[in-house]
Amino acid sequence: MSLPKEPRQLMINLMYLVLTAMLALNVSSEILHAFKTINRSIKSSNSAIEQKNNQLYDAFNENENQEGQKARVKPFNDRAKQIKAASAEMVSYLEEWKDKVIQQAGGYDDEGEIKNESDIDASTKLLVEDKGGEELKQKLTDLRNMMLNAIENPAQRASLEKEMQIKIIEAEKNENNPQGDWSMAYFNKMPTMAAVTLLSKFQNDIRSSEAMVVQRLFDGAGAEQIKFDAFQAIAIPTPAYALEGQKITAKVFMSAYNRHVKPNVSYSTGQETRVDSGISHWETTATGVGLKTVSGKVSIDLGGRVEERDYSFEYMVGSTGASIQLDKMNVFYIGVPNPITVSAAGYSLEDISVNIPGATVTENTSAGKGHYIVNVTKAGKVPADIMAKTDNGPKKVGGLEIRVKYIPDPVAKIGGKTGGGLLTNVFKAQSGVVAELEAFDFEARFVVTEFEFSLLPKRGEILGPFPVKSAYLKGPRGNKQVEDLINRAKPGDKVFVEEIKGIGPDKRQRKLNSITLRLM
């Protein structure tokens, strides 16, 4: 390609290239934020599935230790322990790859966040050019084969082969990937944040597949004549993160059961389910962005003795790249401006808005597009909907349910103290009782409105209490009797400030802590 010789045309072409790059960076920033949100949800799901798996392993060990059952259960439990060890090893291996990619991209900043989330060279270098992806692909394949081989029943193994989350899908050959290379398809020119999210997704596949295999081993060990004396309700959603419109399924079962006895399962969502082989199958369509909870009861009749257990599981419904980030805390506080950041992949920030019923939402012009200030007035929960302009009118593209709280109570202090010793001259120099918010990220000022003041001389009877309807211990708006007591105070005297009340930005009067000081 030849460059134009005319200076004006050359300048126009360069300006076009710069504009194109700026637009690309803007979209990239929104997409990376969406990947970060998805990665957090997947990591939360991984922890939940791992906890459920550990409960199943515990039940397996309890069954093996029951009298007369070791010979029957141990072969299955041994294979379950091998699956557990191999899964843990592979999850750690993937965690190491995350760290390698992040370090290659520049590491972490002082706040523990990835410095260069948009870097596309780190994953390319490590997983494509250095062939790290080939090793990763082989390890995933080996783990899948090991899990399948742990199931001896051919019919169960064939069923598991279709359902197992760990799958290696070969890449299609195309202009950018003529060889159909798996590593290039997954990691070539992949932003660091996206590569980390993909590795977290592989970890989620491993934990879900581990649960499927161990459950089948548990079923194989649970012959009809086994008698259980401990039970645990288990719930596994698949997938744990879904976009609106996608199907979500879950398996809920007792961790110890007789496969010839049909359990009864109830769901808080009310769907009817089918039960086979001791497992209840649940299904719904994802609606409403945010974290969803399903709960219920599982009961089973063991020859006239009914065992019943509660269960619950969570799944996250996301939107296509739209997200709301609370910039300071994970809740809204009444009386202070709450900053948020909003993005929606595929939409210009100029076309995005936020709708929160009962709240005032204004653009934070000092922070730029996509930033808003939210003021709320009522405690509880509020839905925050992300709206986008389309040719067919406004469209909801995402949202989040956010908790609303009152500002916590401040701590009443004099001279920076709530009690203990205080120099007399320092005490007399104080302008009043101060209400101080501790460990609170927002700027919020409380004013003390009233209190009762008492003085106990070192030798003598207590004087007071005297009410003060002011924020000051002394001054023209104070109580004359209190001012006299302060002037008379000497080392060895004790000061009592009680019935302290204050008011903050939310206009609610609070009763605060009492103060007891010993003057020195």
Short mmCIF file of C-alpha atoms in Angstrom, two decimals:
data_model
loop_
_atom_site.label_atom_id
_atom_site.label_comp_id
_atom_site.label_asym_id
_atom_site.label_seq_id
_atom_site.Cartn_x
_atom_site.Cartn_y
_atom_site.Cartn_z
CA MET A 1 0.00 0.00 0.00
CA SER A 2 1.45 3.36 -1.06
CA LEU A 3 1.04 6.47 1.06
CA PRO A 4 -0.50 9.59 -0.56
CA LYS A 5 2.04 12.24 -1.38
CA GLU A 6 -0.28 15.17 -0.82
CA PRO A 7 0.20 16.39 2.83
CA ARG A 8 -3.52 17.11 3.36
CA GLN A 9 -4.64 13.63 2.27
CA LEU A 10 -1.87 12.04 4.37
CA MET A 11 -3.09 13.93 7.45
CA ILE A 12 -6.72 12.82 6.82
CA ASN A 13 -5.66 9.17 6.54
CA LEU A 14 -3.65 9.33 9.76
CA MET A 15 -6.57 10.95 11.62
CA TYR A 16 -8.87 8.13 10.40
CA LEU A 17 -6.45 5.49 11.70
CA VAL A 18 -6.25 7.21 15.11
CA LEU A 19 -10.05 7.45 15.34
CA THR A 20 -10.45 3.79 14.42
CA ALA A 21 -7.93 2.79 17.12
CA MET A 22 -9.74 4.91 19.73
CA LEU A 23 -13.09 3.27 18.92
CA ALA A 24 -11.52 -0.18 19.13
CA LEU A 25 -10.03 0.62 22.53
CA ASN A 26 -13.44 1.80 23.82
CA VAL A 27 -15.20 -1.42 22.81
CA SER A 28 -12.30 -3.45 24.18
CA SER A 29 -12.62 -1.77 27.57
CA GLU A 30 -16.32 -2.64 27.81
CA ILE A 31 -15.78 -6.24 26.74
CA LEU A 32 -12.89 -6.70 29.20
CA HIS A 33 -15.14 -5.43 32.02
CA ALA A 34 -17.76 -8.01 31.03
CA PHE A 35 -15.12 -10.77 31.06
CA LYS A 36 -14.04 -9.66 34.55
CA THR A 37 -17.66 -9.91 35.79
CA ILE A 38 -18.08 -13.37 34.27
CA ASN A 39 -14.75 -14.54 35.74
CA ARG A 40 -15.85 -13.54 39.26
CA SER A 41 -19.13 -15.45 38.84
CA ILE A 42 -17.36 -18.57 37.55
CA LYS A 43 -14.90 -18.53 40.46
CA SER A 44 -17.80 -18.27 42.92
CA SER A 45 -19.51 -21.20 41.19
CA ASN A 46 -16.31 -23.27 41.35
CA SER A 47 -16.10 -22.80 45.11
CA ALA A 48 -19.75 -23.85 45.56
CA ILE A 49 -19.35 -27.01 43.44
CA GLU A 50 -16.12 -27.93 45.25
CA GLN A 51 -17.95 -27.65 48.60
CA LYS A 52 -20.74 -29.92 47.36
CA ASN A 53 -18.19 -32.44 46.06
CA ASN A 54 -16.47 -32.54 49.44
CA GLN A 55 -19.81 -33.35 51.09
CA LEU A 56 -20.20 -36.28 48.69
CA TYR A 57 -16.67 -37.53 49.47
CA ASP A 58 -17.47 -37.35 53.19
CA ALA A 59 -20.62 -39.43 52.64
CA PHE A 60 -18.57 -41.94 50.63
CA ASN A 61 -16.10 -42.34 53.50
CA GLU A 62 -18.92 -42.74 56.04
CA ASN A 63 -20.48 -45.52 53.98
CA GLU A 64 -17.16 -47.34 53.66
CA ASN A 65 -16.70 -47.20 57.43
CA GLN A 66 -20.11 -48.71 58.17
CA GLU A 67 -20.01 -52.19 59.60
CA GLY A 68 -19.91 -54.88 56.92
CA GLN A 69 -19.75 -52.43 54.00
CA LYS A 70 -16.02 -51.80 53.52
CA ALA A 71 -15.43 -54.64 51.04
CA ARG A 72 -18.34 -53.45 48.91
CA VAL A 73 -17.75 -49.70 49.01
CA LYS A 74 -13.92 -49.41 49.12
CA PRO A 75 -13.20 -50.21 45.43
CA PHE A 76 -15.60 -47.44 44.36
CA ASN A 77 -14.30 -45.01 47.00
CA ASP A 78 -10.69 -45.65 45.94
CA ARG A 79 -11.55 -44.65 42.38
CA ALA A 80 -13.40 -41.58 43.71
CA LYS A 81 -10.28 -40.54 45.63
CA GLN A 82 -8.21 -40.88 42.44
CA ILE A 83 -10.69 -38.64 40.62
CA LYS A 84 -10.53 -36.11 43.47
CA ALA A 85 -6.71 -35.99 43.39
CA ALA A 86 -6.52 -35.74 39.59
CA SER A 87 -9.16 -32.98 39.50
CA ALA A 88 -7.40 -30.97 42.22
CA GLU A 89 -4.09 -31.33 40.39
CA MET A 90 -5.61 -30.11 37.12
CA VAL A 91 -7.36 -27.16 38.79
CA SER A 92 -4.01 -26.13 40.34
CA TYR A 93 -2.32 -26.55 36.95
CA LEU A 94 -4.84 -24.17 35.36
CA GLU A 95 -4.38 -21.70 38.24
CA GLU A 96 -0.63 -21.72 37.51
CA TRP A 97 -1.36 -20.94 33.86
CA LYS A 98 -3.49 -17.97 34.90
CA ASP A 99 -0.60 -16.60 36.94
CA LYS A 100 1.87 -17.22 34.08
CA VAL A 101 -0.27 -15.32 31.59
CA ILE A 102 -0.83 -12.44 34.03
CA GLN A 103 2.88 -12.21 34.85
CA GLN A 104 3.77 -12.30 31.15
CA ALA A 105 1.34 -9.40 30.63
CA GLY A 106 2.98 -7.30 33.37
CA GLY A 107 1.67 -8.81 36.62
CA TYR A 108 -0.61 -7.15 39.17
CA ASP A 109 -0.92 -3.53 40.31
CA ASP A 110 -0.76 -2.35 43.93
CA GLU A 111 -4.47 -3.15 44.43
CA GLY A 112 -4.09 -6.74 43.26
CA GLU A 113 -5.76 -6.15 39.89
CA ILE A 114 -4.32 -7.25 36.54
CA LYS A 115 -2.21 -4.41 35.13
CA ASN A 116 -2.68 -5.06 31.42
CA GLU A 117 -6.04 -6.80 30.99
CA SER A 118 -6.12 -5.99 27.27
CA ASP A 119 -2.65 -7.37 26.47
CA ILE A 120 -3.00 -9.85 23.57
CA ASP A 121 0.60 -10.96 23.37
CA ALA A 122 0.95 -12.86 26.68
CA SER A 123 -1.47 -15.71 25.87
CA THR A 124 -0.21 -15.86 22.28
CA LYS A 125 3.42 -16.16 23.39
CA LEU A 126 2.92 -18.76 26.14
CA LEU A 127 0.08 -20.91 24.83
CA VAL A 128 0.48 -20.67 21.05
CA GLU A 129 4.08 -19.84 20.13
CA ASP A 130 5.66 -21.76 23.06
CA LYS A 131 3.20 -24.69 22.57
CA GLY A 132 1.77 -24.41 26.09
CA GLY A 133 -1.72 -24.89 24.67
CA GLU A 134 -0.79 -28.30 23.29
CA GLU A 135 0.21 -29.50 26.76
CA LEU A 136 -3.00 -28.01 28.23
CA LYS A 137 -5.14 -29.74 25.59
CA GLN A 138 -3.43 -33.09 26.24
CA LYS A 139 -3.88 -32.83 30.01
CA LEU A 140 -7.60 -32.05 29.62
CA THR A 141 -7.95 -35.01 27.25
CA ASP A 142 -6.10 -37.34 29.65
CA LEU A 143 -8.27 -36.23 32.60
CA ARG A 144 -11.46 -36.78 30.59
CA ASN A 145 -10.34 -40.30 29.61
CA MET A 146 -9.38 -41.11 33.19
CA MET A 147 -12.81 -40.01 34.45
CA LEU A 148 -14.61 -42.06 31.81
CA ASN A 149 -12.48 -45.16 32.53
CA ALA A 150 -13.41 -44.93 36.22
CA ILE A 151 -16.96 -46.02 35.26
CA GLU A 152 -17.02 -49.76 34.53
CA ASN A 153 -20.66 -50.00 33.40
CA PRO A 154 -20.62 -49.49 29.56
CA ALA A 155 -24.09 -47.91 29.43
CA GLN A 156 -23.26 -45.46 32.24
CA ARG A 157 -19.92 -44.65 30.62
CA ALA A 158 -21.61 -43.93 27.26
CA SER A 159 -24.14 -41.65 28.96
CA LEU A 160 -21.40 -39.86 30.89
CA GLU A 161 -19.38 -39.36 27.72
CA LYS A 162 -22.22 -37.25 26.29
CA GLU A 163 -22.93 -35.26 29.46
CA MET A 164 -19.41 -34.61 30.77
CA GLN A 165 -18.48 -30.92 30.76
CA ILE A 166 -14.80 -31.56 29.92
CA LYS A 167 -14.77 -31.70 26.13
CA ILE A 168 -12.09 -30.98 23.56
CA ILE A 169 -13.78 -29.43 20.54
CA GLU A 170 -11.40 -29.38 17.63
CA ALA A 171 -10.98 -26.04 15.87
CA GLU A 172 -12.32 -25.52 12.38
CA LYS A 173 -9.90 -24.64 9.61
CA ASN A 174 -10.30 -21.12 8.30
CA GLU A 175 -8.36 -18.27 6.75
CA ASN A 176 -6.89 -17.21 10.11
CA ASN A 177 -6.25 -20.80 11.27
CA PRO A 178 -5.55 -22.89 8.16
CA GLN A 179 -4.26 -25.86 10.19
CA GLY A 180 -7.24 -25.92 12.56
CA ASP A 181 -4.86 -25.57 15.54
CA TRP A 182 -6.72 -25.80 18.88
CA SER A 183 -4.32 -23.51 20.76
CA MET A 184 -4.50 -20.82 18.09
CA ALA A 185 -8.31 -20.97 18.01
CA TYR A 186 -8.59 -20.50 21.78
CA PHE A 187 -5.62 -18.32 22.75
CA ASN A 188 -4.17 -16.52 19.73
CA LYS A 189 -4.43 -12.73 20.21
CA MET A 190 -6.63 -13.36 23.25
CA PRO A 191 -6.72 -10.44 25.79
CA THR A 192 -5.25 -11.41 29.15
CA MET A 193 -8.59 -10.97 31.00
CA ALA A 194 -10.37 -13.15 28.43
CA ALA A 195 -7.67 -15.86 28.65
CA VAL A 196 -7.96 -15.90 32.48
CA THR A 197 -11.76 -16.21 32.20
CA LEU A 198 -11.42 -19.11 29.74
CA LEU A 199 -9.05 -20.93 32.11
CA SER A 200 -11.59 -20.40 34.94
CA LYS A 201 -14.23 -21.91 32.67
CA PHE A 202 -12.03 -25.02 32.20
CA GLN A 203 -11.79 -25.26 36.01
CA ASN A 204 -15.59 -25.11 36.21
CA ASP A 205 -15.85 -27.93 33.64
CA ILE A 206 -13.49 -30.04 35.75
CA ARG A 207 -15.43 -29.53 39.01
CA SER A 208 -18.77 -30.28 37.29
CA SER A 209 -17.37 -33.41 35.60
CA GLU A 210 -15.84 -34.52 38.89
CA ALA A 211 -19.29 -34.29 40.52
CA MET A 212 -20.89 -36.39 37.76
CA VAL A 213 -18.26 -39.17 37.92
CA VAL A 214 -18.14 -39.42 41.71
CA GLN A 215 -21.94 -39.50 41.91
CA ARG A 216 -22.01 -42.46 39.51
CA LEU A 217 -19.35 -44.24 41.57
CA PHE A 218 -21.43 -43.53 44.67
CA ASP A 219 -24.47 -45.03 42.93
CA GLY A 220 -22.47 -48.15 42.04
CA ALA A 221 -21.41 -48.65 45.65
CA GLY A 222 -24.95 -48.14 46.97
CA ALA A 223 -26.42 -51.63 46.54
CA GLU A 224 -29.97 -52.35 47.71
CA GLN A 225 -29.02 -54.04 50.94
CA ILE A 226 -26.81 -51.16 52.18
CA LYS A 227 -28.34 -49.34 55.15
CA PHE A 228 -27.42 -45.70 55.60
CA ASP A 229 -27.59 -43.76 58.82
CA ALA A 230 -26.40 -40.36 57.51
CA PHE A 231 -27.82 -38.33 54.65
CA GLN A 232 -26.99 -35.10 52.85
CA ALA A 233 -28.98 -33.20 50.21
CA ILE A 234 -26.83 -32.25 47.19
CA ALA A 235 -27.76 -29.73 44.46
CA ILE A 236 -25.66 -29.17 41.32
CA PRO A 237 -26.76 -26.55 38.75
CA THR A 238 -25.53 -26.79 35.14
CA PRO A 239 -24.41 -24.28 34.05
CA ALA A 240 -23.87 -22.11 37.10
CA TYR A 241 -23.65 -19.01 34.89
CA ALA A 242 -26.06 -18.41 32.00
CA LEU A 243 -27.22 -15.68 29.69
CA GLU A 244 -30.87 -14.70 29.43
CA GLY A 245 -32.79 -17.20 27.31
CA GLN A 246 -30.42 -20.11 27.95
CA LYS A 247 -31.53 -23.34 29.62
CA ILE A 248 -30.43 -24.07 33.17
CA THR A 249 -30.60 -27.58 34.60
CA ALA A 250 -29.86 -28.92 38.06
CA LYS A 251 -29.58 -32.30 39.75
CA VAL A 252 -30.75 -32.56 43.36
CA PHE A 253 -30.27 -35.82 45.26
CA MET A 254 -29.52 -37.38 48.63
CA SER A 255 -25.83 -38.10 48.95
CA ALA A 256 -26.68 -41.53 50.41
CA TYR A 257 -29.69 -43.42 49.12
CA ASN A 258 -31.10 -46.77 47.95
CA ARG A 259 -31.51 -46.62 44.19
CA HIS A 260 -34.66 -48.76 44.39
CA VAL A 261 -36.38 -46.19 46.62
CA LYS A 262 -37.79 -43.09 44.92
CA PRO A 263 -37.24 -39.81 46.83
CA ASN A 264 -39.74 -36.94 46.94
CA VAL A 265 -38.27 -33.56 45.95
CA SER A 266 -39.87 -30.12 46.32
CA TYR A 267 -38.61 -26.91 44.73
CA SER A 268 -39.23 -23.31 45.79
CA THR A 269 -39.71 -22.46 42.10
CA GLY A 270 -42.59 -24.93 41.85
CA GLN A 271 -41.51 -26.83 38.72
CA GLU A 272 -42.56 -30.45 38.38
CA THR A 273 -39.63 -32.82 38.00
CA ARG A 274 -38.89 -36.39 37.00
CA VAL A 275 -37.07 -38.72 39.39
CA ASP A 276 -35.03 -41.71 38.26
CA SER A 277 -32.19 -43.65 39.89
CA GLY A 278 -32.67 -41.59 43.02
CA ILE A 279 -32.00 -38.30 41.18
CA SER A 280 -34.52 -35.49 40.63
CA HIS A 281 -34.00 -33.55 37.39
CA TRP A 282 -34.90 -29.85 37.44
CA GLU A 283 -35.02 -27.43 34.52
CA THR A 284 -35.92 -23.78 33.96
CA THR A 285 -35.32 -20.94 31.52
CA ALA A 286 -32.98 -18.19 32.73
CA THR A 287 -34.82 -14.89 33.28
CA GLY A 288 -33.96 -11.76 35.23
CA VAL A 289 -30.32 -10.78 35.49
CA GLY A 290 -28.65 -11.50 38.84
CA LEU A 291 -28.02 -14.23 41.42
CA LYS A 292 -30.88 -16.73 41.77
CA THR A 293 -31.50 -19.16 44.64
CA VAL A 294 -33.52 -22.37 44.47
CA SER A 295 -34.34 -24.28 47.66
CA GLY A 296 -36.56 -27.09 48.81
CA LYS A 297 -36.70 -30.43 50.61
CA VAL A 298 -35.72 -34.00 49.77
CA SER A 299 -37.44 -36.84 51.64
CA ILE A 300 -36.98 -40.59 51.31
CA ASP A 301 -38.86 -43.52 52.89
CA LEU A 302 -36.53 -46.21 54.22
CA GLY A 303 -38.95 -48.93 55.23
CA GLY A 304 -41.19 -46.79 57.39
CA ARG A 305 -38.45 -44.38 58.54
CA VAL A 306 -38.58 -41.09 56.59
CA GLU A 307 -35.40 -39.07 56.24
CA GLU A 308 -35.78 -35.42 55.17
CA ARG A 309 -33.15 -32.79 54.38
CA ASP A 310 -33.21 -29.18 53.18
CA TYR A 311 -31.13 -28.11 50.18
CA SER A 312 -30.39 -24.95 48.21
CA PHE A 313 -28.27 -23.95 45.25
CA GLU A 314 -27.49 -20.73 43.39
CA TYR A 315 -26.96 -19.81 39.78
CA MET A 316 -26.09 -16.53 38.11
CA VAL A 317 -28.07 -15.10 35.19
CA GLY A 318 -26.00 -12.67 33.16
CA SER A 319 -26.66 -10.54 30.12
CA THR A 320 -24.76 -10.22 26.88
CA GLY A 321 -21.84 -8.22 28.17
CA ALA A 322 -23.83 -5.61 30.15
CA SER A 323 -22.73 -4.93 33.71
CA ILE A 324 -23.04 -2.53 36.65
CA GLN A 325 -20.09 -1.97 38.96
CA LEU A 326 -20.48 -0.29 42.35
CA ASP A 327 -17.33 1.80 42.58
CA LYS A 328 -16.99 2.08 46.39
CA MET A 329 -18.93 -0.62 48.25
CA ASN A 330 -21.19 -3.49 47.25
CA VAL A 331 -24.32 -1.70 48.52
CA PHE A 332 -26.02 1.69 48.17
CA TYR A 333 -26.10 3.97 51.24
CA ILE A 334 -28.87 6.45 52.00
CA GLY A 335 -27.79 10.08 52.32
CA VAL A 336 -24.56 9.93 50.29
CA PRO A 337 -23.84 9.90 46.54
CA ASN A 338 -23.18 6.31 45.37
CA PRO A 339 -20.92 6.15 42.28
CA ILE A 340 -21.45 3.35 39.73
CA THR A 341 -19.93 2.40 36.38
CA VAL A 342 -22.09 0.90 33.62
CA SER A 343 -21.08 -0.81 30.37
CA ALA A 344 -22.77 -2.89 27.69
CA ALA A 345 -20.75 -4.60 24.98
CA GLY A 346 -22.01 -3.78 21.50
CA TYR A 347 -23.57 -0.45 22.50
CA SER A 348 -22.12 3.04 22.56
CA LEU A 349 -21.88 4.56 26.04
CA GLU A 350 -23.94 7.50 24.74
CA ASP A 351 -26.83 5.08 24.13
CA ILE A 352 -26.70 3.49 27.60
CA SER A 353 -28.70 4.65 30.61
CA VAL A 354 -29.62 3.31 34.08
CA ASN A 355 -33.11 3.08 35.54
CA ILE A 356 -33.47 2.56 39.32
CA PRO A 357 -37.03 2.95 40.74
CA GLY A 358 -37.24 5.28 43.73
CA ALA A 359 -33.70 6.60 43.22
CA THR A 360 -32.17 9.66 41.58
CA VAL A 361 -29.60 8.79 38.91
CA THR A 362 -27.40 11.53 37.42
CA GLU A 363 -24.43 11.38 35.09
CA ASN A 364 -21.06 11.77 36.79
CA THR A 365 -19.67 14.19 34.22
CA SER A 366 -16.36 14.54 36.04
CA ALA A 367 -15.67 10.80 35.63
CA GLY A 368 -16.78 10.54 31.98
CA LYS A 369 -19.29 8.51 30.00
CA GLY A 370 -20.68 5.38 31.63
CA HIS A 371 -20.29 6.80 35.15
CA TYR A 372 -23.30 7.76 37.29
CA ILE A 373 -24.17 9.00 40.79
CA VAL A 374 -27.09 7.30 42.54
CA ASN A 375 -28.98 8.77 45.50
CA VAL A 376 -31.40 6.47 47.34
CA THR A 377 -33.93 7.15 50.09
CA LYS A 378 -35.38 3.81 51.21
CA ALA A 379 -33.62 0.77 52.70
CA GLY A 380 -34.12 -2.67 51.19
CA LYS A 381 -33.36 -3.83 47.66
CA VAL A 382 -33.72 -1.99 44.36
CA PRO A 383 -33.48 -3.30 40.79
CA ALA A 384 -30.99 -1.42 38.61
CA ASP A 385 -31.78 -1.90 34.91
CA ILE A 386 -29.31 -1.12 32.11
CA MET A 387 -31.24 0.34 29.17
CA ALA A 388 -29.96 0.81 25.62
CA LYS A 389 -31.33 2.86 22.72
CA THR A 390 -32.27 0.71 19.71
CA ASP A 391 -34.12 1.28 16.46
CA ASN A 392 -37.20 -0.23 18.10
CA GLY A 393 -36.99 1.95 21.20
CA PRO A 394 -35.38 1.43 24.65
CA LYS A 395 -34.31 -2.14 25.44
CA LYS A 396 -33.20 -3.69 28.72
CA VAL A 397 -29.78 -5.26 28.14
CA GLY A 398 -28.77 -6.07 31.71
CA GLY A 399 -29.22 -5.20 35.32
CA LEU A 400 -28.57 -6.05 38.93
CA GLU A 401 -30.49 -6.14 42.23
CA ILE A 402 -28.66 -3.96 44.76
CA ARG A 403 -29.07 -3.74 48.52
CA VAL A 404 -29.77 -0.31 50.10
CA LYS A 405 -28.63 0.38 53.66
CA TYR A 406 -28.50 3.23 56.14
CA ILE A 407 -25.12 4.72 56.96
CA PRO A 408 -23.69 2.92 60.02
CA ASP A 409 -23.73 4.68 63.39
CA PRO A 410 -20.76 6.95 64.07
CA VAL A 411 -18.66 6.81 67.24
CA ALA A 412 -18.93 9.70 69.71
CA LYS A 413 -15.51 11.01 70.88
CA ILE A 414 -13.92 13.85 72.80
CA GLY A 415 -10.33 14.58 71.98
CA GLY A 416 -10.29 11.45 69.82
CA LYS A 417 -11.26 9.20 72.75
CA THR A 418 -14.33 7.32 73.89
CA GLY A 419 -12.91 6.62 77.32
CA GLY A 420 -9.76 6.41 79.43
CA GLY A 421 -7.39 9.16 80.47
CA LEU A 422 -7.20 12.65 78.89
CA LEU A 423 -5.07 15.63 79.83
CA THR A 424 -7.15 18.34 81.50
CA ASN A 425 -5.84 21.14 79.29
CA VAL A 426 -6.54 19.04 76.18
CA PHE A 427 -10.08 18.36 77.41
CA LYS A 428 -10.76 22.05 78.01
CA ALA A 429 -9.47 22.91 74.55
CA GLN A 430 -12.01 20.69 72.77
CA SER A 431 -14.77 22.41 70.83
CA GLY A 432 -17.30 19.69 71.52
CA VAL A 433 -18.41 16.09 71.13
CA VAL A 434 -17.47 14.73 67.72
CA ALA A 435 -19.38 11.96 65.86
CA GLU A 436 -16.82 10.09 63.77
CA LEU A 437 -17.50 7.40 61.13
CA GLU A 438 -14.90 4.66 61.26
CA ALA A 439 -13.88 2.44 58.29
CA PHE A 440 -16.44 4.00 55.94
CA ASP A 441 -15.43 4.81 52.35
CA PHE A 442 -17.93 7.61 51.75
CA GLU A 443 -17.62 11.22 52.88
CA ALA A 444 -20.44 11.63 55.39
CA ARG A 445 -20.55 14.12 58.28
CA PHE A 446 -22.54 13.55 61.48
CA VAL A 447 -23.40 16.35 63.92
CA VAL A 448 -24.02 15.79 67.64
CA THR A 449 -27.33 17.45 68.53
CA GLU A 450 -27.71 16.78 72.25
CA PHE A 451 -26.23 15.02 75.27
CA GLU A 452 -26.11 15.01 79.08
CA PHE A 453 -22.97 16.18 80.90
CA SER A 454 -21.84 15.18 84.43
CA LEU A 455 -18.67 15.86 86.42
CA LEU A 456 -17.46 13.79 89.35
CA PRO A 457 -14.79 15.76 91.27
CA LYS A 458 -11.90 13.83 92.73
CA ARG A 459 -13.23 14.76 96.13
CA GLY A 460 -16.92 15.44 96.24
CA GLU A 461 -20.27 14.36 94.88
CA ILE A 462 -21.25 14.08 91.24
CA LEU A 463 -22.54 17.23 89.58
CA GLY A 464 -25.19 16.75 86.92
CA PRO A 465 -26.37 15.44 84.65
CA PHE A 466 -27.08 18.69 82.75
CA PRO A 467 -28.76 18.49 79.31
CA VAL A 468 -27.13 20.27 76.39
CA LYS A 469 -29.05 20.91 73.16
CA SER A 470 -26.00 21.76 71.12
CA ALA A 471 -23.04 20.19 69.42
CA TYR A 472 -20.67 22.13 71.69
CA LEU A 473 -19.45 21.67 75.21
CA LYS A 474 -18.81 25.36 75.58
CA GLY A 475 -19.43 28.61 73.70
CA PRO A 476 -22.37 30.95 73.36
CA ARG A 477 -24.75 28.16 72.26
CA GLY A 478 -23.80 25.84 75.11
CA ASN A 479 -25.23 25.28 78.58
CA LYS A 480 -23.92 27.81 81.15
CA GLN A 481 -23.83 25.18 83.91
CA VAL A 482 -21.77 22.86 81.70
CA GLU A 483 -19.37 25.67 80.80
CA ASP A 484 -18.83 26.35 84.51
CA LEU A 485 -18.15 22.67 85.22
CA ILE A 486 -15.60 22.51 82.38
CA ASN A 487 -13.80 25.57 83.73
CA ARG A 488 -13.73 24.01 87.24
CA ALA A 489 -12.48 20.61 86.04
CA LYS A 490 -9.15 19.46 87.52
CA PRO A 491 -6.87 16.46 87.18
CA GLY A 492 -8.38 13.45 88.93
CA ASP A 493 -11.96 14.45 88.08
CA LYS A 494 -14.16 12.21 85.95
CA VAL A 495 -16.32 13.36 83.06
CA PHE A 496 -19.48 11.53 81.94
CA VAL A 497 -21.16 12.35 78.62
CA GLU A 498 -24.31 10.29 78.14
CA GLU A 499 -27.54 10.16 76.12
CA ILE A 500 -25.60 11.41 73.11
CA LYS A 501 -27.63 11.87 69.96
CA GLY A 502 -26.50 12.82 66.47
CA ILE A 503 -27.83 13.30 62.97
CA GLY A 504 -26.20 12.57 59.62
CA PRO A 505 -26.82 13.02 55.88
CA ASP A 506 -29.80 10.63 55.94
CA LYS A 507 -31.54 12.94 58.51
CA ARG A 508 -32.10 10.06 60.95
CA GLN A 509 -31.37 10.82 64.60
CA ARG A 510 -29.09 8.19 66.15
CA LYS A 511 -28.40 7.42 69.81
CA LEU A 512 -24.64 7.09 70.17
CA ASN A 513 -22.23 5.58 72.66
CA SER A 514 -21.51 7.15 76.05
CA ILE A 515 -18.11 8.68 76.93
CA THR A 516 -16.31 8.35 80.28
CA LEU A 517 -13.01 10.26 80.74
CA ARG A 518 -10.55 10.49 83.61
CA LEU A 519 -8.78 13.86 83.61
CA MET A 520 -5.03 13.88 84.14
#
